[in-house]
mmCIF file of C-alpha atoms in Angstrom:
data_model
loop_
_atom_site.group_PDB
_atom_site.id
_atom_site.type_symbol
_atom_site.label_atom_id
_atom_site.label_comp_id
_atom_site.label_asym_id
_atom_site.label_seq_id
_atom_site.Cartn_x
_atom_site.Cartn_y
_atom_site.Cartn_z
ATOM 1 C CA UNK R 20 -30.220 82.188 -1.970
ATOM 2 C CA UNK R 21 -26.684 80.729 -2.057
ATOM 3 C CA UNK R 22 -25.423 84.192 -2.952
ATOM 4 C CA UNK R 23 -26.723 86.597 -5.524
ATOM 5 C CA UNK R 24 -25.433 85.438 -8.890
ATOM 6 C CA UNK R 25 -25.356 88.934 -10.349
ATOM 7 C CA UNK R 26 -22.803 90.197 -7.802
ATOM 8 C CA UNK R 27 -19.402 90.849 -9.363
ATOM 9 C CA UNK R 28 -17.603 88.781 -6.718
ATOM 10 C CA UNK R 29 -19.795 85.751 -7.512
ATOM 11 C CA UNK R 30 -19.422 86.235 -11.282
ATOM 12 C CA UNK R 31 -15.628 86.551 -10.944
ATOM 13 C CA UNK R 32 -15.457 83.497 -8.693
ATOM 14 C CA UNK R 33 -17.429 81.373 -11.175
ATOM 15 C CA UNK R 34 -15.311 82.597 -14.106
ATOM 16 C CA UNK R 35 -12.090 81.803 -12.240
ATOM 17 C CA UNK R 36 -13.405 78.414 -11.135
ATOM 18 C CA UNK R 37 -14.337 77.511 -14.708
ATOM 19 C CA UNK R 38 -10.834 78.448 -15.916
ATOM 20 C CA UNK R 39 -9.367 75.824 -13.572
ATOM 21 C CA UNK R 40 -11.508 72.926 -14.806
ATOM 22 C CA UNK R 41 -9.567 70.394 -16.828
ATOM 23 C CA UNK R 42 -11.003 69.670 -20.245
ATOM 24 C CA UNK R 43 -11.945 66.089 -21.188
ATOM 25 C CA UNK R 44 -9.065 63.836 -22.197
ATOM 26 C CA UNK R 45 -10.859 61.935 -24.974
ATOM 27 C CA UNK R 46 -13.885 62.614 -27.136
ATOM 28 C CA UNK R 47 -15.840 60.472 -29.586
ATOM 29 C CA UNK R 48 -14.973 62.727 -32.527
ATOM 30 C CA UNK R 49 -11.279 61.931 -32.105
ATOM 31 C CA UNK R 50 -11.830 58.200 -31.720
ATOM 32 C CA UNK R 51 -13.790 58.291 -34.963
ATOM 33 C CA UNK R 52 -11.100 60.422 -36.655
ATOM 34 C CA UNK R 53 -8.287 57.998 -35.724
ATOM 35 C CA UNK R 54 -10.541 54.966 -36.321
ATOM 36 C CA UNK R 55 -9.646 53.407 -32.972
ATOM 37 C CA UNK R 56 -11.987 53.241 -29.992
ATOM 38 C CA UNK R 57 -9.232 52.072 -27.583
ATOM 39 C CA UNK R 58 -6.023 53.979 -28.296
ATOM 40 C CA UNK R 59 -2.955 53.253 -26.168
ATOM 41 C CA UNK R 60 -2.468 56.949 -25.423
ATOM 42 C CA UNK R 61 -4.719 58.879 -22.988
ATOM 43 C CA UNK R 62 -5.367 62.161 -24.839
ATOM 44 C CA UNK R 63 -7.409 62.266 -28.034
ATOM 45 C CA UNK R 64 -9.637 65.210 -28.932
ATOM 46 C CA UNK R 65 -10.836 66.492 -32.283
ATOM 47 C CA UNK R 66 -12.417 69.780 -33.321
ATOM 48 C CA UNK R 67 -13.985 69.323 -36.727
ATOM 49 C CA UNK R 68 -14.522 72.588 -38.567
ATOM 50 C CA UNK R 69 -15.157 70.800 -41.891
ATOM 51 C CA UNK R 70 -11.783 71.804 -43.281
ATOM 52 C CA UNK R 71 -9.526 69.732 -45.486
ATOM 53 C CA UNK R 72 -6.614 70.785 -43.240
ATOM 54 C CA UNK R 73 -5.972 69.619 -39.689
ATOM 55 C CA UNK R 74 -3.500 70.938 -37.144
ATOM 56 C CA UNK R 75 -2.104 68.328 -34.739
ATOM 57 C CA UNK R 76 -1.367 69.209 -31.127
ATOM 58 C CA UNK R 77 1.075 66.478 -30.226
ATOM 59 C CA UNK R 78 3.045 65.676 -27.093
ATOM 60 C CA UNK R 79 2.568 64.792 -23.464
ATOM 61 C CA UNK R 80 0.037 66.181 -20.975
ATOM 62 C CA UNK R 81 1.232 69.703 -21.785
ATOM 63 C CA UNK R 82 -0.304 69.246 -25.232
ATOM 64 C CA UNK R 83 -3.621 68.497 -23.521
ATOM 65 C CA UNK R 84 -3.393 71.774 -21.627
ATOM 66 C CA UNK R 85 -2.700 73.696 -24.853
ATOM 67 C CA UNK R 86 -5.363 72.067 -27.008
ATOM 68 C CA UNK R 87 -8.426 74.206 -26.078
ATOM 69 C CA UNK R 88 -6.757 77.516 -26.935
ATOM 70 C CA UNK R 89 -5.285 76.246 -30.183
ATOM 71 C CA UNK R 90 -8.578 74.620 -31.187
ATOM 72 C CA UNK R 91 -10.456 77.830 -30.448
ATOM 73 C CA UNK R 92 -8.083 79.981 -32.496
ATOM 74 C CA UNK R 93 -7.781 77.487 -35.359
ATOM 75 C CA UNK R 94 -11.553 77.155 -35.474
ATOM 76 C CA UNK R 95 -11.832 80.898 -36.041
ATOM 77 C CA UNK R 96 -9.611 80.334 -39.083
ATOM 78 C CA UNK R 97 -11.595 77.315 -40.246
ATOM 79 C CA UNK R 98 -8.973 74.652 -39.459
ATOM 80 C CA UNK R 99 -9.598 71.307 -37.775
ATOM 81 C CA UNK R 100 -7.480 70.456 -34.723
ATOM 82 C CA UNK R 101 -6.602 67.045 -33.303
ATOM 83 C CA UNK R 102 -4.984 66.348 -29.935
ATOM 84 C CA UNK R 103 -2.752 63.272 -29.915
ATOM 85 C CA UNK R 104 -0.825 62.996 -26.667
ATOM 86 C CA UNK R 105 0.688 60.829 -23.961
ATOM 87 C CA UNK R 106 0.947 61.453 -20.269
ATOM 88 C CA UNK R 107 4.319 61.334 -18.536
ATOM 89 C CA UNK R 108 5.870 59.934 -21.680
ATOM 90 C CA UNK R 109 8.253 61.978 -23.765
ATOM 91 C CA UNK R 110 6.729 61.976 -27.283
ATOM 92 C CA UNK R 111 9.999 61.762 -29.156
ATOM 93 C CA UNK R 112 11.287 58.978 -31.364
ATOM 94 C CA UNK R 113 13.776 56.735 -29.609
ATOM 95 C CA UNK R 114 13.219 58.397 -26.232
ATOM 96 C CA UNK R 115 10.749 56.282 -24.247
ATOM 97 C CA UNK R 116 10.527 57.590 -20.682
ATOM 98 C CA UNK R 117 9.835 55.576 -17.590
ATOM 99 C CA UNK R 118 11.400 54.255 -14.443
ATOM 100 C CA UNK R 119 11.265 50.585 -15.460
ATOM 101 C CA UNK R 120 11.668 48.500 -18.610
ATOM 102 C CA UNK R 121 7.914 47.784 -18.593
ATOM 103 C CA UNK R 122 6.995 51.483 -18.453
ATOM 104 C CA UNK R 123 9.566 52.299 -21.161
ATOM 105 C CA UNK R 124 8.123 49.581 -23.429
ATOM 106 C CA UNK R 125 4.606 50.912 -22.800
ATOM 107 C CA UNK R 126 5.781 54.426 -23.641
ATOM 108 C CA UNK R 127 7.468 53.188 -26.822
ATOM 109 C CA UNK R 128 4.228 51.474 -27.954
ATOM 110 C CA UNK R 129 2.212 54.645 -27.375
ATOM 111 C CA UNK R 130 4.744 56.772 -29.284
ATOM 112 C CA UNK R 131 4.657 54.333 -32.200
ATOM 113 C CA UNK R 132 0.858 54.426 -32.340
ATOM 114 C CA UNK R 133 0.846 58.237 -32.221
ATOM 115 C CA UNK R 134 3.396 58.480 -35.034
ATOM 116 C CA UNK R 135 1.511 56.017 -37.189
ATOM 117 C CA UNK R 136 -1.571 58.229 -36.908
ATOM 118 C CA UNK R 137 0.359 61.423 -37.625
ATOM 119 C CA UNK R 138 2.032 59.906 -40.681
ATOM 120 C CA UNK R 139 -1.113 58.292 -42.089
ATOM 121 C CA UNK R 140 -3.329 61.384 -41.900
ATOM 122 C CA UNK R 141 -2.678 63.401 -45.042
ATOM 123 C CA UNK R 142 -4.968 66.218 -43.851
ATOM 124 C CA UNK R 143 -2.536 66.946 -40.990
ATOM 125 C CA UNK R 144 -0.359 69.705 -42.402
ATOM 126 C CA UNK R 145 1.030 71.254 -39.202
ATOM 127 C CA UNK R 146 2.206 69.593 -35.987
ATOM 128 C CA UNK R 147 2.777 71.507 -32.755
ATOM 129 C CA UNK R 148 4.941 69.536 -30.314
ATOM 130 C CA UNK R 149 4.516 70.223 -26.597
ATOM 131 C CA UNK R 150 6.581 68.513 -23.902
ATOM 132 C CA UNK R 151 7.571 69.022 -20.334
ATOM 133 C CA UNK R 152 11.117 68.773 -21.621
ATOM 134 C CA UNK R 153 12.893 70.310 -18.666
ATOM 135 C CA UNK R 154 11.516 67.722 -16.267
ATOM 136 C CA UNK R 155 12.683 64.837 -18.464
ATOM 137 C CA UNK R 156 16.189 66.279 -18.636
ATOM 138 C CA UNK R 157 16.689 67.662 -15.122
ATOM 139 C CA UNK R 158 14.568 65.135 -13.191
ATOM 140 C CA UNK R 159 13.094 68.018 -11.176
ATOM 141 C CA UNK R 160 9.873 69.942 -10.897
ATOM 142 C CA UNK R 161 10.505 73.273 -12.693
ATOM 143 C CA UNK R 162 9.304 75.540 -9.896
ATOM 144 C CA UNK R 163 10.055 73.735 -6.674
ATOM 145 C CA UNK R 164 13.267 72.038 -7.711
ATOM 146 C CA UNK R 165 12.077 68.858 -5.996
ATOM 147 C CA UNK R 166 13.256 65.585 -7.458
ATOM 148 C CA UNK R 167 10.169 63.895 -8.780
ATOM 149 C CA UNK R 168 10.823 61.510 -11.642
ATOM 150 C CA UNK R 169 12.396 58.113 -11.114
ATOM 151 C CA UNK R 170 16.175 57.989 -11.460
ATOM 152 C CA UNK R 171 15.868 55.959 -14.684
ATOM 153 C CA UNK R 172 13.474 58.508 -16.196
ATOM 154 C CA UNK R 173 16.092 61.233 -16.736
ATOM 155 C CA UNK R 174 17.647 61.618 -20.171
ATOM 156 C CA UNK R 175 20.625 63.734 -21.166
ATOM 157 C CA UNK R 176 20.416 67.019 -23.036
ATOM 158 C CA UNK R 177 22.156 65.310 -25.961
ATOM 159 C CA UNK R 178 19.589 62.486 -26.030
ATOM 160 C CA UNK R 179 16.728 64.963 -25.752
ATOM 161 C CA UNK R 180 18.158 66.975 -28.653
ATOM 162 C CA UNK R 181 18.695 63.833 -30.732
ATOM 163 C CA UNK R 182 15.145 62.591 -30.052
ATOM 164 C CA UNK R 183 13.631 65.987 -30.832
ATOM 165 C CA UNK R 184 15.587 66.345 -34.071
ATOM 166 C CA UNK R 185 14.724 62.768 -35.125
ATOM 167 C CA UNK R 186 11.054 63.481 -34.451
ATOM 168 C CA UNK R 187 11.084 66.731 -36.413
ATOM 169 C CA UNK R 188 12.937 65.051 -39.301
ATOM 170 C CA UNK R 189 10.484 62.125 -39.443
ATOM 171 C CA UNK R 190 7.442 64.393 -39.430
ATOM 172 C CA UNK R 191 8.995 66.747 -41.993
ATOM 173 C CA UNK R 192 9.771 63.844 -44.325
ATOM 174 C CA UNK R 193 6.056 63.012 -44.138
ATOM 175 C CA UNK R 194 5.096 66.489 -45.352
ATOM 176 C CA UNK R 195 4.331 68.046 -41.970
ATOM 177 C CA UNK R 196 5.336 71.537 -40.946
ATOM 178 C CA UNK R 197 6.614 71.179 -37.368
ATOM 179 C CA UNK R 198 6.616 73.687 -34.509
ATOM 180 C CA UNK R 199 8.225 72.942 -31.143
ATOM 181 C CA UNK R 200 6.852 74.842 -28.156
ATOM 182 C CA UNK R 201 9.600 75.075 -25.568
ATOM 183 C CA UNK R 202 7.497 74.938 -22.406
ATOM 184 C CA UNK R 203 4.122 75.795 -20.943
ATOM 185 C CA UNK R 204 4.403 78.025 -17.886
ATOM 186 C CA UNK R 205 3.815 76.139 -14.632
ATOM 187 C CA UNK R 206 2.339 77.732 -11.555
ATOM 188 C CA UNK R 207 3.484 76.956 -8.045
ATOM 189 C CA UNK R 208 0.975 76.095 -5.344
#
């Protein structure tokens, strides 16, 4: 019978397994919301709760990880939520990441497109910024301490601070309330 589904060990296994599944990166609702069916950035999701206010979850892949929980909670409060995020690209103004000039230019183009969306959407009132900031600054995996990023990908603490402050200032000048989330916890293997 492939196991009895009502057994607590099977139920717990299935619940744990489902917690580890990665949510989709892009959905049609977001593409329609941003009016672009081929965005440069890889993460675009939208939870439409028919509100006139939208919360933006903005950043790198750590924003993608945070989106489902924020969307669930915001939905309970009747707020729309949009995920607008890069992968492996620090989402701060003037701080394109990458280990080559081509990858830095690509990152810069994605950041520009993300900011244009954030600034143009008047229904976006709050922006939560998520980054894997420590990895961009230290060039190491947070838990293992292994060097992972390319040598040209590391930025200084001063540059990170400048880019973060510039980003917050730009969004604030466009009427957005900005929240910076310092780091998602990472689990070792």
